[in-house]
Amino acid sequence: MYSKILQFPKDFAWGTATASYQIEGGVKEGGRVPSIWDTFSHTPHKIEDGKTGDVAVDHFHRFPEDIALMKQFGLKHYRLSLAWPRIIVDEKGTIEPRGLAFYDHLIDALLEAGITPYVTLYHWDLPQYLQDIGGWENRKTVDAFLRYAEVAVQHFSDRVENWMTFNEPWVASFCGNLNGAHAPGKKDVPVALQVAHHMLLAHGKVVRIIKDIAPKAKVGIVQNLAWVEPATQKDEDILAAVRWDGAYNRWFTDPVFNGSYPEDMVSYFGNHMPVMQESDVEAMAAPIDFLGVNYYTRRLVAYDSQDQFIEAKQTYRAYVPRAEFEEFEVWPEGLYKVLTSVKEKYGDIPIYISENGTTLKDVVSADGCVHDPSRVAYLHDHFSAVHQAIAEGCDIRGYFVWSLLDNYEWGFGFSKRFGIVYVDYEDDLRRIPKDSAYFLAGVARTNTVKVQSL
Ligand code: FCB
């Protein structure tokens, strides 16, 4: 029987990831002001199950218990995000000390438990007072972001070394402003491109600010990269796949690494191109220390004359398994390909897998446990794909499984469970580690994955 132990590099960082709005709750506590997600989730018919993140999984109060779980499972690295509306509470830039204090307690507790924090500044919870002046469409929001980041980094950089500027600017800009599935819920191509531009600009500018304040800090951006393939070898499908890759991958990575938008897409978007200043291009390409890659799926793309954005649509093959989140194929090979293609295109940049995981219809079994063999298999295969990329010379530093806990999955509310820890929404948000938590603990402890024949 074939069996092989895949050894990961020394100091490889194993952990989990979360985001403030998805887990914290406590939306009216500690002086927090509303975010665009409060507004959006409270708007009828926007969220699949009609639920809001008002309480979420109550991490605001239960973080000591959640940190104890990470410790119990030997997960020594944790990616979290700060809620901007807890920290800067109005357009004038007023600081809310109780917001800083909440994160002081959280970060101190992590450090005490031997867990290294990786902090994302923007995981989509824009303060509503900024949306009221146009949100990311308005260049003033870039300045507001810089002010917030400066306050956060000045306050926490004595304890936080790893900073991530933005989480998935394409989801934040396109899902929020192109297909309306996310806050603020707009559907407008030029607006989406303008928003994306301001986020990329804010990213570049903030990298420099963080480095000035904390020269030892390691700074990166988190991009969700999909592996894109044409559905057939017909020219129209091949070109549609190039556009998909251009709009969703290269549009967000080229400016960061090359200081320019991809030319093919610039001419495709034509007069939809965002308004920019000459210095923006250089600002966007501030050197970063690492790239965060969120990987969930391959996209098999075909030409679609009905699609208003890039004349392309995602297609599926019936024999390729999909996640419960049906838009996502289970395609570990794509993660390997994304990682090797980043190296090919942009050189030897250190990479973290900043998110990867899957959603299942988890249930508590009669034995009181949550058995999720499909998630274990999913993680096993994706870890192995990353190992292959490392073997081929990619500099991968760590892996954050999405997510520590079942949580508020944006437009899907609580209807999707991504956690390695089950949250019982019917029983006081009780936490029950799933089998995948035990699996991840074993991988983290041994720093290996075992591959064997079926
Ligand atoms: C990513 C998001 C994360 C979570 C996962 C499932 O796009 O960054 O917050 O929703 O998808």
mmCIF file of C-alpha atoms in Angstrom, residues 156-403:
data_model
loop_
_atom_site.group_PDB
_atom_site.id
_atom_site.type_symbol
_atom_site.label_atom_id
_atom_site.label_comp_id
_atom_site.label_asym_id
_atom_site.label_seq_id
_atom_site.Cartn_x
_atom_site.Cartn_y
_atom_site.Cartn_z
ATOM 1 C CA PHE A 156 -1.135 47.468 18.812
ATOM 2 C CA SER A 157 2.209 47.177 17.046
ATOM 3 C CA ASP A 158 4.042 46.613 20.315
ATOM 4 C CA ARG A 159 2.236 43.230 20.357
ATOM 5 C CA VAL A 160 1.231 42.607 16.752
ATOM 6 C CA GLU A 161 3.906 42.033 14.154
ATOM 7 C CA ASN A 162 1.856 40.681 11.223
ATOM 8 C CA TRP A 163 -0.586 42.997 9.482
ATOM 9 C CA MET A 164 -2.947 42.356 6.596
ATOM 10 C CA THR A 165 -4.332 45.494 5.003
ATOM 11 C CA PHE A 166 -7.433 44.309 3.123
ATOM 12 C CA ASN A 167 -9.334 41.070 2.924
ATOM 13 C CA GLU A 168 -10.337 40.166 -0.624
ATOM 14 C CA PRO A 169 -10.752 43.546 -2.262
ATOM 15 C CA TRP A 170 -12.549 41.910 -5.202
ATOM 16 C CA VAL A 171 -15.294 40.481 -3.059
ATOM 17 C CA ALA A 172 -15.584 43.730 -1.126
ATOM 18 C CA SER A 173 -15.774 45.841 -4.278
ATOM 19 C CA PHE A 174 -17.530 43.556 -6.777
ATOM 20 C CA CYS A 175 -19.943 41.639 -4.526
ATOM 21 C CA GLY A 176 -20.692 44.906 -2.769
ATOM 22 C CA ASN A 177 -21.109 47.101 -5.843
ATOM 23 C CA LEU A 178 -21.429 44.964 -8.955
ATOM 24 C CA ASN A 179 -23.785 42.133 -8.101
ATOM 25 C CA GLY A 180 -25.250 43.634 -4.947
ATOM 26 C CA ALA A 181 -24.942 40.444 -2.911
ATOM 27 C CA HIS A 182 -22.902 42.150 -0.202
ATOM 28 C CA ALA A 183 -23.064 45.519 1.566
ATOM 29 C CA PRO A 184 -23.635 48.223 0.436
ATOM 30 C CA GLY A 185 -25.640 46.309 -2.193
ATOM 31 C CA LYS A 186 -25.042 48.302 -5.389
ATOM 32 C CA LYS A 187 -25.042 47.067 -8.986
ATOM 33 C CA ASP A 188 -22.914 49.334 -11.108
ATOM 34 C CA VAL A 189 -19.727 48.482 -13.056
ATOM 35 C CA PRO A 190 -17.958 51.883 -12.885
ATOM 36 C CA VAL A 191 -18.760 52.185 -9.176
ATOM 37 C CA ALA A 192 -17.346 48.707 -8.517
ATOM 38 C CA LEU A 193 -14.123 49.564 -10.358
ATOM 39 C CA GLN A 194 -13.824 52.898 -8.551
ATOM 40 C CA VAL A 195 -14.303 51.195 -5.195
ATOM 41 C CA ALA A 196 -11.684 48.565 -6.094
ATOM 42 C CA HIS A 197 -9.253 51.310 -7.085
ATOM 43 C CA HIS A 198 -9.669 53.164 -3.814
ATOM 44 C CA MET A 199 -9.152 49.960 -1.848
ATOM 45 C CA LEU A 200 -5.960 49.108 -3.742
ATOM 46 C CA LEU A 201 -4.751 52.653 -3.284
ATOM 47 C CA ALA A 202 -5.557 52.606 0.425
ATOM 48 C CA HIS A 203 -3.707 49.295 0.680
ATOM 49 C CA GLY A 204 -0.513 50.691 -0.853
ATOM 50 C CA LYS A 205 -0.604 53.867 1.201
ATOM 51 C CA VAL A 206 -1.197 52.033 4.421
ATOM 52 C CA VAL A 207 1.725 49.671 3.840
ATOM 53 C CA ARG A 208 4.019 52.695 4.005
ATOM 54 C CA ILE A 209 2.306 54.050 7.112
ATOM 55 C CA ILE A 210 2.643 50.750 8.941
ATOM 56 C CA LYS A 211 6.328 50.501 8.019
ATOM 57 C CA ASP A 212 6.948 54.047 9.268
ATOM 58 C CA ILE A 213 5.274 53.379 12.583
ATOM 59 C CA ALA A 214 6.584 49.843 13.075
ATOM 60 C CA PRO A 215 9.660 49.151 10.959
ATOM 61 C CA LYS A 216 9.755 45.520 12.100
ATOM 62 C CA ALA A 217 6.157 44.826 11.083
ATOM 63 C CA LYS A 218 5.421 42.330 8.334
ATOM 64 C CA VAL A 219 2.712 43.651 6.040
ATOM 65 C CA GLY A 220 0.673 41.965 3.336
ATOM 66 C CA ILE A 221 -2.659 41.955 1.553
ATOM 67 C CA VAL A 222 -5.154 39.093 1.335
ATOM 68 C CA GLN A 223 -6.431 38.243 -2.133
ATOM 69 C CA ASN A 224 -8.877 35.528 -3.064
ATOM 70 C CA LEU A 225 -7.366 33.840 -6.073
ATOM 71 C CA ALA A 226 -9.168 31.215 -8.093
ATOM 72 C CA TRP A 227 -7.649 28.856 -10.610
ATOM 73 C CA VAL A 228 -9.347 29.688 -13.912
ATOM 74 C CA GLU A 229 -9.719 27.305 -16.873
ATOM 75 C CA PRO A 230 -11.746 27.558 -20.076
ATOM 76 C CA ALA A 231 -14.725 25.204 -20.203
ATOM 77 C CA THR A 232 -13.760 24.080 -23.742
ATOM 78 C CA GLN A 233 -10.960 24.768 -26.187
ATOM 79 C CA LYS A 234 -13.216 27.037 -28.288
ATOM 80 C CA ASP A 235 -11.646 30.458 -28.805
ATOM 81 C CA GLU A 236 -14.590 32.259 -27.253
ATOM 82 C CA ASP A 237 -14.289 30.200 -24.060
ATOM 83 C CA ILE A 238 -10.523 30.613 -23.897
ATOM 84 C CA LEU A 239 -10.928 34.385 -24.184
ATOM 85 C CA ALA A 240 -13.723 34.408 -21.606
ATOM 86 C CA ALA A 241 -11.411 32.570 -19.190
ATOM 87 C CA VAL A 242 -8.641 35.110 -19.815
ATOM 88 C CA ARG A 243 -11.112 37.900 -19.005
ATOM 89 C CA TRP A 244 -12.256 36.123 -15.850
ATOM 90 C CA ASP A 245 -8.678 35.737 -14.695
ATOM 91 C CA GLY A 246 -8.095 39.379 -15.687
ATOM 92 C CA ALA A 247 -11.082 40.804 -13.817
ATOM 93 C CA TYR A 248 -10.940 38.689 -10.682
ATOM 94 C CA ASN A 249 -7.288 37.741 -10.220
ATOM 95 C CA ARG A 250 -4.933 39.986 -12.187
ATOM 96 C CA TRP A 251 -6.977 43.154 -11.624
ATOM 97 C CA PHE A 252 -6.102 42.855 -7.963
ATOM 98 C CA THR A 253 -2.605 41.378 -8.032
ATOM 99 C CA ASP A 254 -0.989 43.288 -10.926
ATOM 100 C CA PRO A 255 -1.373 46.721 -9.260
ATOM 101 C CA VAL A 256 0.075 45.370 -6.003
ATOM 102 C CA PHE A 257 3.105 43.745 -7.615
ATOM 103 C CA ASN A 258 3.565 45.614 -10.885
ATOM 104 C CA GLY A 259 1.989 48.996 -10.186
ATOM 105 C CA SER A 260 -0.342 48.738 -13.177
ATOM 106 C CA TYR A 261 -3.713 47.351 -14.143
ATOM 107 C CA PRO A 262 -3.584 44.525 -16.708
ATOM 108 C CA GLU A 263 -3.606 46.118 -20.157
ATOM 109 C CA ASP A 264 -6.034 43.689 -21.767
ATOM 110 C CA MET A 265 -8.613 44.505 -19.114
ATOM 111 C CA VAL A 266 -7.938 48.238 -19.189
ATOM 112 C CA SER A 267 -8.887 48.258 -22.855
ATOM 113 C CA TYR A 268 -11.826 45.912 -22.234
ATOM 114 C CA PHE A 269 -13.265 48.124 -19.482
ATOM 115 C CA GLY A 270 -12.682 51.223 -21.658
ATOM 116 C CA ASN A 271 -14.648 54.169 -20.316
ATOM 117 C CA HIS A 272 -15.663 52.263 -17.187
ATOM 118 C CA MET A 273 -12.119 52.785 -15.910
ATOM 119 C CA PRO A 274 -11.896 54.430 -12.484
ATOM 120 C CA VAL A 275 -10.854 58.016 -11.925
ATOM 121 C CA MET A 276 -7.276 58.042 -10.675
ATOM 122 C CA GLN A 277 -4.402 60.362 -9.996
ATOM 123 C CA GLU A 278 -1.004 59.924 -11.560
ATOM 124 C CA SER A 279 0.719 59.089 -8.283
ATOM 125 C CA ASP A 280 -1.773 56.296 -7.497
ATOM 126 C CA VAL A 281 0.010 53.750 -9.617
ATOM 127 C CA GLU A 282 3.224 54.011 -7.676
ATOM 128 C CA ALA A 283 1.362 54.201 -4.366
ATOM 129 C CA MET A 284 -0.517 50.955 -5.015
ATOM 130 C CA ALA A 285 2.702 49.029 -5.551
ATOM 131 C CA ALA A 286 4.308 49.663 -2.161
ATOM 132 C CA PRO A 287 6.573 46.658 -1.478
ATOM 133 C CA ILE A 288 4.895 44.066 0.738
ATOM 134 C CA ASP A 289 6.377 41.326 2.902
ATOM 135 C CA PHE A 290 3.906 38.585 2.030
ATOM 136 C CA LEU A 291 0.776 37.768 0.083
ATOM 137 C CA GLY A 292 -2.243 36.205 1.767
ATOM 138 C CA VAL A 293 -4.017 33.786 -0.558
ATOM 139 C CA ASN A 294 -7.615 32.798 0.113
ATOM 140 C CA TYR A 295 -8.471 29.805 -2.015
ATOM 141 C CA TYR A 296 -11.871 28.182 -2.344
ATOM 142 C CA THR A 297 -12.421 27.000 -5.905
ATOM 143 C CA ARG A 298 -11.501 26.542 -9.510
ATOM 144 C CA ARG A 299 -13.567 28.540 -12.011
ATOM 145 C CA LEU A 300 -14.375 26.742 -15.220
ATOM 146 C CA VAL A 301 -15.360 29.563 -17.513
ATOM 147 C CA ALA A 302 -17.403 29.806 -20.730
ATOM 148 C CA TYR A 303 -18.387 32.682 -23.007
ATOM 149 C CA ASP A 304 -21.718 34.261 -22.075
ATOM 150 C CA SER A 305 -23.093 37.055 -24.241
ATOM 151 C CA GLN A 306 -25.685 37.863 -21.530
ATOM 152 C CA ASP A 307 -23.122 38.738 -18.889
ATOM 153 C CA GLN A 308 -22.906 42.520 -18.674
ATOM 154 C CA PHE A 309 -19.568 42.640 -16.934
ATOM 155 C CA ILE A 310 -17.075 40.460 -18.809
ATOM 156 C CA GLU A 311 -19.252 38.262 -21.072
ATOM 157 C CA ALA A 312 -18.312 35.161 -19.141
ATOM 158 C CA LYS A 313 -19.944 32.657 -16.820
ATOM 159 C CA GLN A 314 -18.872 29.858 -14.541
ATOM 160 C CA THR A 315 -19.798 26.342 -15.656
ATOM 161 C CA TYR A 316 -19.520 22.982 -13.925
ATOM 162 C CA ARG A 317 -18.742 19.372 -14.661
ATOM 163 C CA ALA A 318 -21.228 17.011 -13.091
ATOM 164 C CA TYR A 319 -18.514 14.617 -11.928
ATOM 165 C CA VAL A 320 -16.521 17.265 -10.055
ATOM 166 C CA PRO A 321 -17.679 17.376 -6.427
ATOM 167 C CA ARG A 322 -18.857 20.713 -5.122
ATOM 168 C CA ALA A 323 -19.007 22.201 -1.669
ATOM 169 C CA GLU A 324 -22.380 22.673 -0.004
ATOM 170 C CA PHE A 325 -21.739 26.242 -1.153
ATOM 171 C CA GLU A 326 -22.421 25.085 -4.692
ATOM 172 C CA GLU A 327 -20.536 27.794 -6.486
ATOM 173 C CA PHE A 328 -17.357 26.159 -5.176
ATOM 174 C CA GLU A 329 -15.850 23.081 -6.775
ATOM 175 C CA VAL A 330 -13.718 20.916 -4.547
ATOM 176 C CA TRP A 331 -10.494 21.268 -6.527
ATOM 177 C CA PRO A 332 -7.290 21.098 -4.456
ATOM 178 C CA GLU A 333 -5.193 21.017 -7.610
ATOM 179 C CA GLY A 334 -6.277 24.629 -8.182
ATOM 180 C CA LEU A 335 -4.608 25.720 -4.967
ATOM 181 C CA TYR A 336 -1.335 24.178 -6.091
ATOM 182 C CA LYS A 337 -1.706 25.896 -9.463
ATOM 183 C CA VAL A 338 -2.572 29.282 -7.979
ATOM 184 C CA LEU A 339 0.510 29.137 -5.767
ATOM 185 C CA THR A 340 2.898 28.086 -8.516
ATOM 186 C CA SER A 341 1.439 30.656 -10.903
ATOM 187 C CA VAL A 342 1.902 33.490 -8.371
ATOM 188 C CA LYS A 343 5.572 32.520 -8.186
ATOM 189 C CA GLU A 344 5.833 32.415 -11.967
ATOM 190 C CA LYS A 345 4.149 35.793 -12.455
ATOM 191 C CA TYR A 346 5.347 37.815 -9.506
ATOM 192 C CA GLY A 347 8.480 36.068 -8.229
ATOM 193 C CA ASP A 348 9.460 34.741 -4.836
ATOM 194 C CA ILE A 349 7.002 36.385 -2.505
ATOM 195 C CA PRO A 350 6.356 34.704 0.865
ATOM 196 C CA ILE A 351 2.773 33.442 0.973
ATOM 197 C CA TYR A 352 0.298 32.515 3.671
ATOM 198 C CA ILE A 353 -2.819 30.554 2.858
ATOM 199 C CA SER A 354 -4.900 33.122 4.699
ATOM 200 C CA GLU A 355 -8.169 31.214 4.211
ATOM 201 C CA ASN A 356 -9.263 27.837 2.954
ATOM 202 C CA GLY A 357 -12.038 25.584 4.165
ATOM 203 C CA THR A 358 -15.454 24.279 3.294
ATOM 204 C CA THR A 359 -19.071 24.366 4.341
ATOM 205 C CA LEU A 360 -21.088 21.258 5.196
ATOM 206 C CA LYS A 361 -24.462 20.464 6.717
ATOM 207 C CA ASP A 362 -22.882 19.552 10.037
ATOM 208 C CA VAL A 363 -25.013 17.981 12.748
ATOM 209 C CA VAL A 364 -24.457 16.881 16.322
ATOM 210 C CA SER A 365 -24.576 13.075 16.358
ATOM 211 C CA ALA A 366 -26.131 10.871 19.020
ATOM 212 C CA ASP A 367 -22.667 10.498 20.572
ATOM 213 C CA GLY A 368 -22.604 14.277 21.130
ATOM 214 C CA CYS A 369 -19.822 14.766 18.555
ATOM 215 C CA VAL A 370 -19.784 16.433 15.161
ATOM 216 C CA HIS A 371 -18.340 14.083 12.550
ATOM 217 C CA ASP A 372 -17.262 15.893 9.410
ATOM 218 C CA PRO A 373 -15.205 13.395 7.397
ATOM 219 C CA SER A 374 -15.735 15.375 4.185
ATOM 220 C CA ARG A 375 -14.140 18.451 5.745
ATOM 221 C CA VAL A 376 -11.251 16.342 7.031
ATOM 222 C CA ALA A 377 -10.740 14.946 3.511
ATOM 223 C CA TYR A 378 -11.058 18.422 2.004
ATOM 224 C CA LEU A 379 -8.435 19.871 4.330
ATOM 225 C CA HIS A 380 -6.150 16.876 3.934
ATOM 226 C CA ASP A 381 -6.148 17.235 0.143
ATOM 227 C CA HIS A 382 -5.654 21.001 0.182
ATOM 228 C CA PHE A 383 -2.809 20.745 2.716
ATOM 229 C CA SER A 384 -1.185 18.162 0.447
ATOM 230 C CA ALA A 385 -1.548 20.444 -2.579
ATOM 231 C CA VAL A 386 0.239 23.188 -0.671
ATOM 232 C CA HIS A 387 2.975 20.757 0.243
ATOM 233 C CA GLN A 388 3.501 20.062 -3.455
ATOM 234 C CA ALA A 389 3.831 23.803 -4.169
ATOM 235 C CA ILE A 390 6.401 24.058 -1.366
ATOM 236 C CA ALA A 391 8.294 21.087 -2.816
ATOM 237 C CA GLU A 392 8.464 23.005 -6.093
ATOM 238 C CA GLY A 393 10.006 26.045 -4.453
ATOM 239 C CA CYS A 394 7.066 28.227 -3.406
ATOM 240 C CA ASP A 395 7.760 30.062 -0.169
ATOM 241 C CA ILE A 396 4.632 29.206 1.815
ATOM 242 C CA ARG A 397 4.807 30.259 5.447
ATOM 243 C CA GLY A 398 1.531 29.139 6.952
ATOM 244 C CA TYR A 399 -2.074 28.028 6.609
ATOM 245 C CA PHE A 400 -5.155 29.497 8.254
ATOM 246 C CA VAL A 401 -8.207 27.282 7.989
ATOM 247 C CA TRP A 402 -11.475 29.137 7.477
ATOM 248 C CA SER A 403 -12.813 29.125 10.079
#
